[in-house]
Amino acid sequence: MASSRMNVLVYAGNGSTVESVRHCLWTLRRLLSPNYAVITVTGEMLIKEPWTPSCALLVFPGGADLGYCRTLNGEGNRRISRYVQRGGSYLGFCAGGYYGSSRCEFEVGNKKLEVVGDRELAFFPGTCRGSAFPGFVYHSEEGTRAAELNVEKEALAQGAVPVVFRCYYNGGGVFVDAKKFAGRGVQVLANYTEPTAVDGGDGDAAVVYCKRGDGAAILTGPHPEFSAHNLDRKADGKGYSKIVDDLMEDDQKRTDFLKACLTKLGLIVSLEQEAVPSLSRLHLSSVRSSDVSEMLASLQAIIVNEGGEEYIKGENDTFVIEDSSRWSLGAIKKALVGGTSAESEGNSDAADKIVDYNAILKRIIPHESEYPTYKDTPYFNHNAFYASLRCYQSDSRSASEFGKYLLYGEVVTSTNTMLEKNTQLLKHLPTGFTATAAVQVAGRGRGSNIWVSPAGSLMFSTVIRHPISSMNSAPVVFVQYLVALAIVDGIKSYDDAGSYADVPVKLKWPNDIYALDPSRPPEEKKYVKVGGILVNSSYSGNEFLLVVGVGLNTTNAAPTTSLNALLRRGQTPFTLEKLLARILTAFEDLYNDFLCTGFDNNLQDLYYRHWLHTDQIVTLEAEGGVRAKIRGITSDFGLLRAEQLGWEDRPTGKLWELQSDANSFDFLKGLVRRKV
């Protein structure tokens, strides 16, 4: 059954450390993909945005919990407590464990390090006292040790739970008298086996489970999210390399313990760890292969030649242009000296370590004489894509450019990032240039709503050069509405016979795609998200440079549902190639109409026909909780129009106009909140 809770939010705001956040993301993505999106969240997002309905787990990593307090005390903590009380889950590692306790006592008597005080969340009703072991120094490995933990297996009934294992430790606490709080919903999951440097009361609890209302929290002193594979043996610290070796020996046990903890919190853990994939080559092609040479010629101003290799050195990424018909001198040299392959360059240990994807060279293969073969791109059929594109273009009113050039990679960082963050490259790309991928490892989304990018999702980004002269009649803000319309129209007009017209997909303002949940009775009208849109814009010369990014669950069942799950029995499934071609031609037709007539009545009527909000009654939290009825969007700036309701929900005549980038619309609960 599709779940609306698909986000695992890792706090990355004030007080957290970069390394702790990276370890959390790396480990949790391996254990929870593809069922959840493991993404970062700031304190402002926790305070202001409607994150709770879609959040399966809130994670607070290592760092300094005073920073957490300064940001979240008051409204932030009230929202977190309410979220857990109503069925949510909280996981606090080290500093997150101190923060989730009723009281924090850290390095008492040490004037430089002492932190003492009550904490608002109080999932653990007692004191978390530390450091459990001596020697802690901020931003150092001096106090690190391989702490041995004894697991209370009866409290973790599911999975291959170890009896004893060693775990990375650096400054965490002990949960004082944890056993005495059994009557208040506390279970000890693991204890330190060595004597601690502070008084732990009855026992030395290292990890505790705390029931709170319909939800629960797990708090840890050590770091079971730290994999030994990601630790640097050369780091400063007495005997640190030996510590890493000890942790490596117990790494599988650590993983099994963490899996059991996540399962106890109600999450679906992957049976197999999802390895972090290596980046692949990028294949540049065109509907007419000979046009690829013209594209390369247009890029000559930003191509530099070094050591026989041609590079495009962007602001965020460096691209190497390979010759598809022969090896470059650099590639031959690497082969002669036993160098790595293009697919794994700089990334050979990707499955075992945190990877800096921005530092890896991205290799582009131009296909100037023929389309990429099945051997080149086994997960994307270029012949099928271009055949579909030509077919749809022949029936189109005006489509000829969107999809003409295609940059495809099996595994990429993010199609949006590759285009939008490399400004010099973007400035030389034509309208309609499209990048797509089978898997994204660093996908981006609007606000905190980052979309899961597993295989089977249709993920693409398209460039639009929007003329500044059209801004009055065709404001750029409407492009997000146009691509949303193109997605729905592309799905429903997938074939000429109209057999896909009844696929139950809808638009959620301003730019999400929702589908009727196929696992629920149709009369419930339960909708789940199947797609999202991100439009980035920059100004250059006399035009706006737009990168329009789309993620759409097409053939993949997780994390919510997919388009293919919506089809009738016996209906031909969607394919990524054909659906991409259909959406691009629909998008180009709509965009060209928009340039001519703006977001006129015809486009408005089409948008309203497919959206979820006609006459929906919502609560405007930023306006004191008044009730209002959705009336549509404005024709000038695409603002959401809502009419205030008074006694017995009678219209008062007062209208509110809400901007999409300043407000967040929780459709399932009918709330419009003001964003930061």
XYZ file of C-alpha atoms in Angstrom:
676
model
C 0.000 0.000 0.000
C 1.329 3.441 -0.866
C 2.282 5.541 2.143
C 2.090 9.318 2.279
C 5.051 9.271 4.672
C 8.004 8.863 2.336
C 10.506 11.454 3.622
C 13.299 10.816 6.099
C 14.399 14.287 7.195
C 17.946 14.775 8.501
C 18.429 18.024 10.398
C 21.304 20.017 8.860
C 20.763 23.367 10.519
C 22.421 25.302 13.347
C 24.383 22.968 15.658
C 24.837 20.056 13.252
C 28.219 19.180 11.755
C 28.823 18.567 8.064
C 30.490 15.200 8.709
C 27.689 13.899 10.919
C 25.063 14.912 8.362
C 27.027 13.233 5.562
C 27.306 9.992 7.539
C 23.564 10.054 8.262
C 22.649 10.611 4.624
C 25.042 7.958 3.318
C 23.984 5.251 5.753
C 20.249 5.888 5.794
C 20.043 6.111 2.013
C 21.732 2.718 1.732
C 19.351 1.133 4.231
C 16.075 2.824 3.256
C 16.223 3.308 -0.523
C 14.049 3.150 -2.597
C 11.205 3.285 -0.091
C 12.077 6.704 1.325
C 13.679 9.983 0.293
C 16.483 10.702 2.775
C 17.008 14.456 2.610
C 18.225 17.372 4.700
C 16.017 19.920 6.407
C 16.774 23.242 8.116
C 15.389 24.672 11.320
C 13.320 27.222 9.396
C 11.724 24.434 7.393
C 10.829 22.527 10.570
C 9.240 25.657 12.021
C 7.463 26.985 8.952
C 6.749 24.251 6.416
C 4.138 21.443 6.486
C 6.684 18.638 6.727
C 4.902 16.381 9.200
C 2.343 14.574 6.964
C 5.041 13.244 4.621
C 7.741 12.567 7.225
C 8.406 8.939 8.173
C 11.409 9.732 10.372
C 13.051 12.873 11.751
C 16.781 12.466 12.410
C 19.021 14.698 14.532
C 22.707 13.953 13.905
C 25.845 14.623 15.893
C 27.004 18.148 16.585
C 26.270 20.516 19.473
C 22.756 20.469 20.837
C 22.883 24.063 22.100
C 22.631 25.088 18.447
C 19.531 22.928 18.136
C 18.045 24.666 21.176
C 18.766 28.171 19.915
C 17.005 27.449 16.639
C 14.110 25.240 17.680
C 13.182 26.034 21.275
C 9.551 27.053 21.367
C 7.597 26.559 18.154
C 10.082 24.204 16.499
C 10.150 21.786 19.410
C 6.394 22.014 19.855
C 5.954 20.869 16.241
C 8.469 18.048 16.668
C 6.800 16.855 19.891
C 3.354 16.998 18.318
C 4.646 15.087 15.275
C 5.957 12.231 17.433
C 2.923 12.267 19.720
C 0.702 11.766 16.658
C 2.587 8.774 15.305
C 5.898 10.120 14.024
C 9.394 8.794 14.717
C 12.519 10.558 15.984
C 16.086 9.242 15.807
C 18.786 11.148 17.686
C 22.471 10.290 17.314
C 24.890 11.563 19.988
C 24.020 15.305 20.192
C 20.570 14.336 18.919
C 20.369 11.945 21.881
C 21.230 14.668 24.385
C 18.697 16.916 22.672
C 15.920 14.325 22.899
C 16.348 13.836 26.669
C 14.694 15.743 29.477
C 18.037 17.036 30.700
C 21.517 17.369 29.224
C 24.624 17.211 31.424
C 27.776 17.392 29.333
C 31.328 17.659 30.715
C 30.160 19.060 34.049
C 33.021 20.932 35.737
C 34.944 21.520 32.506
C 34.685 25.281 32.036
C 35.480 25.117 28.311
C 33.031 22.345 27.429
C 30.316 22.274 30.121
C 26.726 22.274 28.889
C 23.975 21.750 31.454
C 20.268 22.362 31.145
C 16.754 21.052 30.655
C 15.568 20.165 27.170
C 12.075 20.658 25.739
C 11.548 17.459 23.729
C 12.111 15.142 26.720
C 11.422 11.905 24.847
C 13.723 10.249 27.393
C 12.270 11.439 30.716
C 15.633 11.439 32.501
C 19.146 12.822 32.063
C 21.624 12.116 29.290
C 25.042 12.546 30.920
C 28.395 12.646 29.190
C 30.934 12.344 27.985
C 30.528 8.662 28.742
C 34.258 8.236 28.092
C 37.050 10.795 28.621
C 39.079 12.742 26.086
C 36.453 14.502 23.971
C 37.676 17.430 21.850
C 35.388 19.264 19.423
C 36.205 18.711 15.723
C 38.827 16.116 16.573
C 39.272 12.342 16.816
C 41.195 12.620 20.107
C 38.345 11.210 22.175
C 37.226 8.646 19.628
C 36.986 4.990 20.557
C 35.430 1.765 19.350
C 32.893 1.519 22.147
C 31.663 -2.004 22.780
C 27.899 -2.329 23.168
C 25.884 -5.172 24.631
C 22.536 -5.451 22.838
C 19.249 -6.204 24.601
C 18.070 -8.653 21.935
C 14.623 -9.161 23.447
C 13.883 -5.482 22.786
C 14.875 -5.872 19.121
C 13.036 -8.978 18.047
C 13.282 -8.549 14.264
C 16.324 -9.143 12.065
C 19.792 -10.558 12.615
C 20.564 -8.635 15.807
C 24.118 -8.935 17.193
C 24.761 -9.719 20.852
C 27.856 -7.532 21.149
C 29.448 -5.130 18.664
C 31.827 -2.203 18.564
C 30.565 1.200 17.441
C 32.124 4.600 16.707
C 32.007 6.816 19.796
C 33.049 10.454 20.251
C 31.512 12.464 23.075
C 28.128 10.810 23.486
C 26.279 10.294 26.734
C 24.786 7.624 28.918
C 21.045 7.601 29.649
C 20.951 7.754 33.431
C 18.759 5.214 35.261
C 17.105 4.233 31.994
C 15.822 0.921 33.381
C 13.843 2.754 36.057
C 11.739 4.448 33.391
C 10.369 1.183 31.987
C 6.925 2.117 33.294
C 7.068 5.306 31.222
C 7.645 3.599 27.888
C 11.450 3.394 27.950
C 13.346 0.313 26.767
C 17.108 -0.100 26.848
C 18.320 -1.337 23.452
C 22.055 -1.449 24.193
C 24.456 -0.834 27.080
C 28.128 0.122 27.223
C 30.152 -2.920 28.310
C 33.051 -0.830 29.687
C 32.785 1.289 32.840
C 31.817 4.851 31.976
C 33.526 8.019 33.187
C 30.241 9.447 34.495
C 27.571 8.086 36.814
C 24.990 6.264 34.694
C 22.856 5.255 37.665
C 21.313 1.828 37.362
C 23.161 0.563 34.287
C 25.072 2.272 31.499
C 22.427 2.620 28.790
C 23.949 3.604 25.430
C 20.796 3.367 23.258
C 17.185 3.749 24.415
C 13.735 3.469 22.852
C 11.127 5.897 24.180
C 7.425 5.533 23.434
C 5.593 8.847 23.179
C 1.864 8.861 22.394
C 1.330 7.107 19.080
C 4.963 7.616 18.080
C 8.419 6.834 19.407
C 12.028 7.989 19.595
C 15.349 6.139 19.646
C 18.252 8.020 21.209
C 21.904 6.970 21.075
C 25.136 7.983 22.786
C 27.472 6.406 20.202
C 27.213 6.662 16.415
C 25.761 3.503 14.848
C 25.303 5.507 11.625
C 29.092 5.895 11.186
C 30.458 3.248 8.827
C 34.141 2.382 9.183
C 34.389 2.558 5.391
C 33.974 6.342 5.621
C 36.583 6.944 8.337
C 40.054 8.228 7.520
C 42.767 6.080 9.122
C 45.194 8.986 8.736
C 43.177 11.332 10.944
C 44.804 12.661 14.103
C 44.069 10.761 17.285
C 45.944 8.283 19.445
C 45.653 4.800 17.939
C 42.987 5.996 15.513
C 43.972 3.635 12.691
C 43.566 0.693 15.108
C 40.133 2.028 16.099
C 39.082 2.100 12.454
C 40.315 -1.490 11.982
C 38.290 -2.636 15.013
C 35.187 -0.879 13.725
C 35.671 -2.424 10.302
C 35.576 -5.906 11.812
C 32.163 -5.205 13.351
C 30.723 -3.087 10.552
C 28.142 -5.670 9.497
C 27.002 -6.077 13.109
C 26.678 -2.303 13.393
C 24.556 -2.278 10.251
C 22.349 -5.097 11.534
C 21.794 -3.239 14.812
C 20.831 -0.031 13.035
C 18.476 -1.947 10.738
C 16.765 -3.417 13.803
C 16.401 0.079 15.311
C 14.856 1.462 12.131
C 12.477 -1.499 11.952
C 11.444 -0.915 15.566
C 10.513 2.644 14.571
C 8.218 1.220 11.888
C 10.333 1.888 8.802
C 10.652 -0.495 5.860
C 14.325 -1.456 5.665
C 15.808 -2.704 2.403
C 16.679 -6.387 2.447
C 19.874 -5.578 0.582
C 21.916 -2.470 1.201
C 21.569 -0.104 -1.721
C 25.121 0.554 -2.907
C 25.934 4.119 -3.847
C 26.204 3.869 -7.652
C 29.127 5.106 -9.713
C 28.546 7.940 -12.131
C 28.299 6.835 -15.763
C 29.325 8.402 -19.038
C 26.987 10.974 -20.556
C 25.786 10.366 -24.111
C 25.066 13.405 -26.298
C 22.796 12.704 -29.275
C 20.306 14.429 -31.564
C 17.234 13.496 -33.575
C 19.559 14.018 -36.561
C 22.936 12.632 -35.557
C 24.773 15.079 -37.805
C 23.434 17.955 -35.672
C 25.638 16.829 -32.782
C 28.636 18.252 -34.658
C 26.844 21.607 -34.833
C 26.204 21.459 -31.107
C 29.898 20.829 -30.405
C 30.822 23.716 -32.685
C 28.541 26.020 -30.699
C 30.390 25.034 -27.510
C 33.897 25.760 -28.837
C 34.094 29.056 -26.959
C 34.041 27.208 -23.624
C 36.024 24.098 -24.581
C 39.676 24.054 -23.510
C 42.316 21.588 -24.683
C 44.725 20.218 -22.100
C 47.034 17.266 -22.636
C 45.110 16.037 -25.641
C 41.784 16.101 -23.784
C 38.925 18.538 -24.385
C 37.307 19.962 -21.259
C 34.352 22.125 -20.357
C 35.194 23.548 -16.950
C 31.902 24.620 -15.446
C 31.288 26.418 -12.183
C 30.126 23.200 -10.505
C 31.331 20.328 -12.726
C 34.151 19.556 -15.121
C 33.203 17.679 -18.291
C 35.559 15.760 -20.571
C 34.471 15.385 -24.201
C 35.480 11.974 -25.509
C 35.697 10.929 -29.138
C 33.083 8.225 -29.708
C 35.040 6.719 -32.617
C 38.505 6.611 -31.127
C 40.283 6.790 -27.806
C 41.816 10.057 -26.809
C 45.531 10.192 -25.981
C 44.626 10.618 -22.332
C 42.436 7.529 -22.340
C 45.193 5.485 -24.040
C 47.683 6.646 -21.447
C 45.363 5.616 -18.606
C 44.910 2.187 -20.188
C 48.677 1.666 -20.629
C 49.368 2.485 -16.969
C 46.443 0.470 -15.689
C 44.194 3.434 -14.991
C 40.537 3.225 -14.051
C 37.665 3.130 -16.499
C 35.672 6.215 -17.365
C 32.657 4.929 -15.467
C 34.513 4.576 -12.197
C 37.172 7.291 -12.401
C 37.463 8.911 -9.008
C 34.637 6.703 -7.837
C 35.998 3.166 -7.639
C 35.007 2.760 -3.991
C 31.627 4.407 -4.391
C 29.793 1.425 -2.958
C 31.832 1.626 0.264
C 32.522 5.301 0.873
C 30.976 8.740 0.894
C 31.621 10.213 -2.546
C 32.189 13.845 -3.516
C 30.369 13.683 -6.839
C 31.200 17.272 -7.737
C 34.907 16.396 -7.826
C 34.457 13.553 -10.321
C 35.057 14.260 -14.002
C 31.907 13.840 -16.065
C 32.684 12.228 -19.433
C 30.552 13.159 -22.452
C 30.472 10.941 -25.527
C 29.111 12.781 -28.600
C 27.278 10.481 -31.043
C 27.797 12.302 -34.350
C 26.959 9.504 -36.798
C 24.431 7.211 -35.087
C 22.331 6.901 -31.965
C 23.806 5.262 -28.846
C 23.409 1.494 -29.022
C 21.794 -0.835 -26.504
C 25.291 -1.729 -25.311
C 25.971 1.955 -24.644
C 22.682 2.637 -22.820
C 20.900 -0.605 -21.855
C 18.272 1.238 -19.774
C 17.255 3.769 -22.427
C 16.439 3.042 -26.060
C 17.450 6.098 -28.082
C 15.971 4.704 -31.293
C 12.601 4.317 -29.585
C 12.798 7.820 -28.101
C 13.597 9.593 -31.356
C 11.057 7.534 -33.319
C 8.370 8.540 -30.816
C 9.548 12.156 -30.850
C 9.282 12.365 -34.644
C 5.856 10.724 -34.565
C 4.462 13.121 -31.950
C 6.049 16.118 -33.693
C 4.314 15.174 -36.935
C 0.942 15.484 -35.164
C 1.947 18.600 -33.240
C 0.911 22.195 -33.838
C 4.421 23.610 -33.480
C 6.823 21.191 -31.726
C 10.251 20.772 -33.296
C 12.923 21.805 -30.775
C 12.201 20.239 -27.358
C 14.149 16.977 -27.192
C 16.056 17.660 -30.414
C 19.265 17.363 -28.382
C 19.432 14.786 -25.592
C 22.118 14.291 -22.938
C 21.608 10.928 -21.244
C 23.415 9.151 -18.416
C 22.643 5.883 -16.675
C 23.720 7.421 -13.341
C 24.118 11.182 -12.856
C 24.264 13.571 -9.932
C 21.233 15.625 -10.918
C 20.051 16.630 -14.369
C 19.046 20.035 -12.985
C 22.387 20.590 -11.258
C 24.433 19.670 -14.344
C 22.656 22.349 -16.353
C 21.670 25.059 -13.890
C 24.843 25.110 -11.766
C 27.196 25.324 -14.759
C 26.232 28.760 -16.014
C 28.749 29.074 -18.852
C 27.568 25.783 -20.331
C 23.913 26.749 -19.851
C 24.431 30.025 -21.729
C 25.443 28.066 -24.846
C 22.591 25.533 -24.827
C 19.530 26.002 -27.082
C 15.914 26.018 -26.004
C 14.659 22.458 -25.801
C 18.021 20.899 -24.873
C 17.117 18.053 -22.508
C 19.119 16.003 -20.009
C 17.709 12.733 -18.663
C 18.946 9.823 -16.581
C 18.053 6.394 -15.284
C 19.198 7.160 -11.719
C 20.028 10.390 -9.899
C 22.226 10.272 -6.798
C 21.780 13.908 -5.761
C 18.354 14.901 -7.063
C 16.934 18.280 -6.129
C 13.438 19.495 -5.393
C 11.454 22.573 -4.460
C 11.992 23.696 -0.862
C 12.367 20.604 1.323
C 10.373 18.418 -1.053
C 13.223 16.557 -2.719
C 11.990 13.732 -4.928
C 13.224 10.161 -4.720
C 15.105 9.246 -7.895
C 15.193 5.443 -8.244
C 15.382 3.511 -11.488
C 11.979 3.539 -13.171
C 11.360 7.224 -12.569
C 11.231 9.523 -15.566
C 13.745 12.240 -14.674
C 14.631 15.030 -17.037
C 15.544 18.705 -17.246
C 14.865 20.965 -20.220
C 16.430 24.329 -21.068
C 14.240 27.285 -22.070
C 15.622 30.659 -23.150
C 12.670 32.892 -22.288
C 12.882 36.367 -23.905
C 12.665 39.314 -21.542
C 10.493 41.059 -24.122
C 7.742 38.509 -23.406
C 7.651 39.093 -19.653
C 4.613 41.383 -19.678
C 2.437 39.103 -21.786
C 4.027 35.788 -20.759
C 5.441 36.002 -17.207
C 8.065 33.355 -16.517
C 6.271 32.198 -13.327
C 3.696 30.384 -15.472
C 6.259 27.972 -16.919
C 5.835 25.733 -13.857
C 2.105 25.510 -14.641
C 2.789 24.753 -18.296
C 5.084 21.803 -17.609
C 2.605 20.430 -15.048
C -0.087 20.628 -17.714
C 2.246 18.995 -20.240
C 2.839 16.052 -17.923
C -0.865 15.384 -17.383
C -1.662 15.982 -21.049
C 1.256 13.778 -22.110
C -0.003 10.936 -19.933
C -3.603 11.206 -21.103
C -2.694 11.569 -24.802
C -0.039 8.849 -24.770
C -1.657 7.168 -27.782
C -3.926 8.282 -30.628
C -6.815 6.050 -29.544
C -7.407 7.967 -26.301
C -7.132 4.815 -24.209
C -5.066 6.621 -21.563
C -7.445 9.566 -21.165
C -8.913 8.183 -17.950
C -5.580 7.642 -16.132
C -6.386 9.305 -12.761
C -3.667 11.947 -12.485
C -4.194 15.494 -11.207
C -2.270 18.715 -10.555
C -1.567 20.039 -7.078
C -0.836 23.759 -6.928
C 1.575 24.963 -7.947
C 3.483 22.137 -9.646
C 3.111 18.641 -8.182
C 1.545 15.626 -9.870
C -0.804 13.442 -7.820
C -2.522 10.164 -8.674
C -5.479 8.293 -7.251
C -3.999 5.687 -4.915
C -4.634 2.337 -6.663
C -4.361 0.468 -3.360
C -7.408 2.255 -1.888
C -11.088 2.017 -2.872
C -11.829 4.595 -5.620
C -14.658 6.150 -3.622
C -12.148 7.260 -0.962
C -10.487 9.542 -3.528
C -7.143 9.135 -1.781
C -4.386 10.812 -3.782
C -0.627 10.256 -3.526
C 2.233 12.174 -5.065
C 3.800 10.624 -8.170
C 5.761 13.572 -9.537
C 7.341 16.916 -8.812
C 8.650 19.896 -10.758
C 11.518 22.295 -10.113
C 12.086 25.390 -12.249
C 15.324 27.345 -11.771
C 15.835 30.667 -13.504
C 18.705 33.067 -14.046
C 18.976 36.270 -16.041
C 21.456 36.677 -18.878
C 21.480 39.468 -21.437
C 17.991 39.893 -22.804
C 16.540 36.598 -21.654
C 15.817 34.349 -18.717
C 17.643 31.016 -18.723
C 15.273 28.412 -17.316
C 16.041 24.840 -16.337
C 12.789 22.929 -15.956
C 13.273 19.736 -13.947
C 10.753 16.896 -13.703
C 10.655 13.685 -11.665
C 7.778 11.292 -12.371
C 7.219 7.786 -11.001
C 6.556 5.799 -14.152
C 7.512 2.130 -13.843
C 8.791 2.024 -10.237
C 6.373 0.948 -7.499
C 8.231 2.641 -4.627
C 8.155 4.994 -2.815
C 4.460 5.824 -3.426
C 3.024 4.362 -6.598
C 3.694 4.619 -10.329
C 1.838 5.455 -13.508
C 1.894 1.822 -14.604
C 0.114 0.830 -11.391
C -2.795 3.063 -12.461
C -3.449 1.241 -15.740
C -6.248 -1.191 -16.440
C -5.455 -4.882 -16.733
C -4.104 -5.629 -20.196
C -3.301 -1.994 -20.985
C 0.140 -1.460 -22.532
C 2.509 -0.069 -19.863
C 4.170 3.308 -20.220
C 7.791 3.343 -21.357
C 10.222 6.066 -20.327
C 11.296 6.787 -23.897
C 7.828 7.245 -25.375
C 6.454 9.155 -22.386
C 9.420 11.552 -22.407
C 8.832 12.232 -26.119
C 5.116 12.843 -25.534
C 5.618 15.201 -22.590
C 8.276 17.210 -24.438
C 6.069 17.746 -27.504
C 3.068 18.648 -25.335
C 5.255 21.047 -23.338
C 6.579 22.743 -26.483
C 3.085 23.215 -27.920
C 1.849 24.744 -24.664
C 4.914 26.962 -24.328
C 4.601 28.276 -27.884
C 0.895 29.047 -27.297
C 1.877 30.796 -24.077
C 4.420 32.989 -25.884
C 1.699 34.082 -28.324
C -1.282 34.639 -26.011
C -0.013 34.408 -22.434
C -1.767 32.297 -19.826
C -5.110 33.008 -21.458
C -8.563 31.595 -20.752
C -7.876 28.460 -22.779
C -4.791 27.595 -20.737
C -6.519 28.526 -17.477
C -9.510 26.315 -18.288
C -7.163 23.437 -19.126
C -5.281 23.919 -15.863
C -8.462 24.013 -13.770
C -9.777 20.927 -15.547
C -6.839 18.923 -14.203
C -6.179 20.436 -10.776
C -7.372 19.237 -7.375
C -8.464 22.488 -5.805
C -11.683 23.755 -7.391
C -13.786 25.228 -4.540
C -11.576 23.527 -1.952
C -11.895 25.062 1.516
C -8.533 25.746 3.172
C -7.181 27.320 6.328
C -4.830 30.295 5.916
C -2.535 29.887 8.912
C -0.543 33.049 8.196
C -3.772 35.071 8.285
C -4.839 33.957 11.735
C -6.401 30.657 10.709
C -9.235 32.098 8.623
C -11.124 29.739 6.337
C -11.157 30.452 2.630
C -12.368 28.881 -0.612
C -9.969 28.425 -3.530
C -11.188 30.410 -6.552
C -8.320 29.910 -9.012
C -5.065 31.596 -9.968
C -4.468 35.164 -11.122
C -3.756 35.708 -14.800
C -0.917 38.188 -14.202
C 1.471 36.465 -11.777
C -0.085 33.047 -11.230
C -0.985 33.718 -7.598
C -3.453 31.437 -5.831
C -6.767 33.253 -5.289
C -8.717 32.399 -2.151
C -11.936 34.050 -0.926
C -12.374 34.441 2.817
C -15.347 32.643 4.385
C -17.339 33.928 7.308
C -20.238 32.597 9.361
C -21.531 29.247 8.065
C -18.804 29.395 5.407
C -20.501 32.243 3.570
C -18.182 34.246 1.263
C -17.190 37.622 2.708
C -15.930 39.036 -0.592
C -12.390 39.474 0.773
C -9.810 37.897 -1.543
C -6.326 36.671 -0.733
C -3.605 36.258 -3.353
C -0.909 33.793 -2.347
C 2.471 33.421 -4.022
C 3.725 29.883 -4.675
C 7.292 30.571 -3.511
C 6.124 32.241 -0.296
C 3.477 29.722 0.742
C 3.230 25.977 1.088
C -0.009 24.173 0.290
C -0.743 21.015 2.293
C -3.513 19.691 0.056
C -4.291 16.649 2.201
C -5.065 18.841 5.212
C -6.322 21.934 3.436
C -3.729 24.262 4.933
C -1.869 27.141 3.317
C 1.146 28.185 5.384
C 3.420 31.163 4.955
C 6.993 30.154 4.163
C 10.131 31.815 5.457
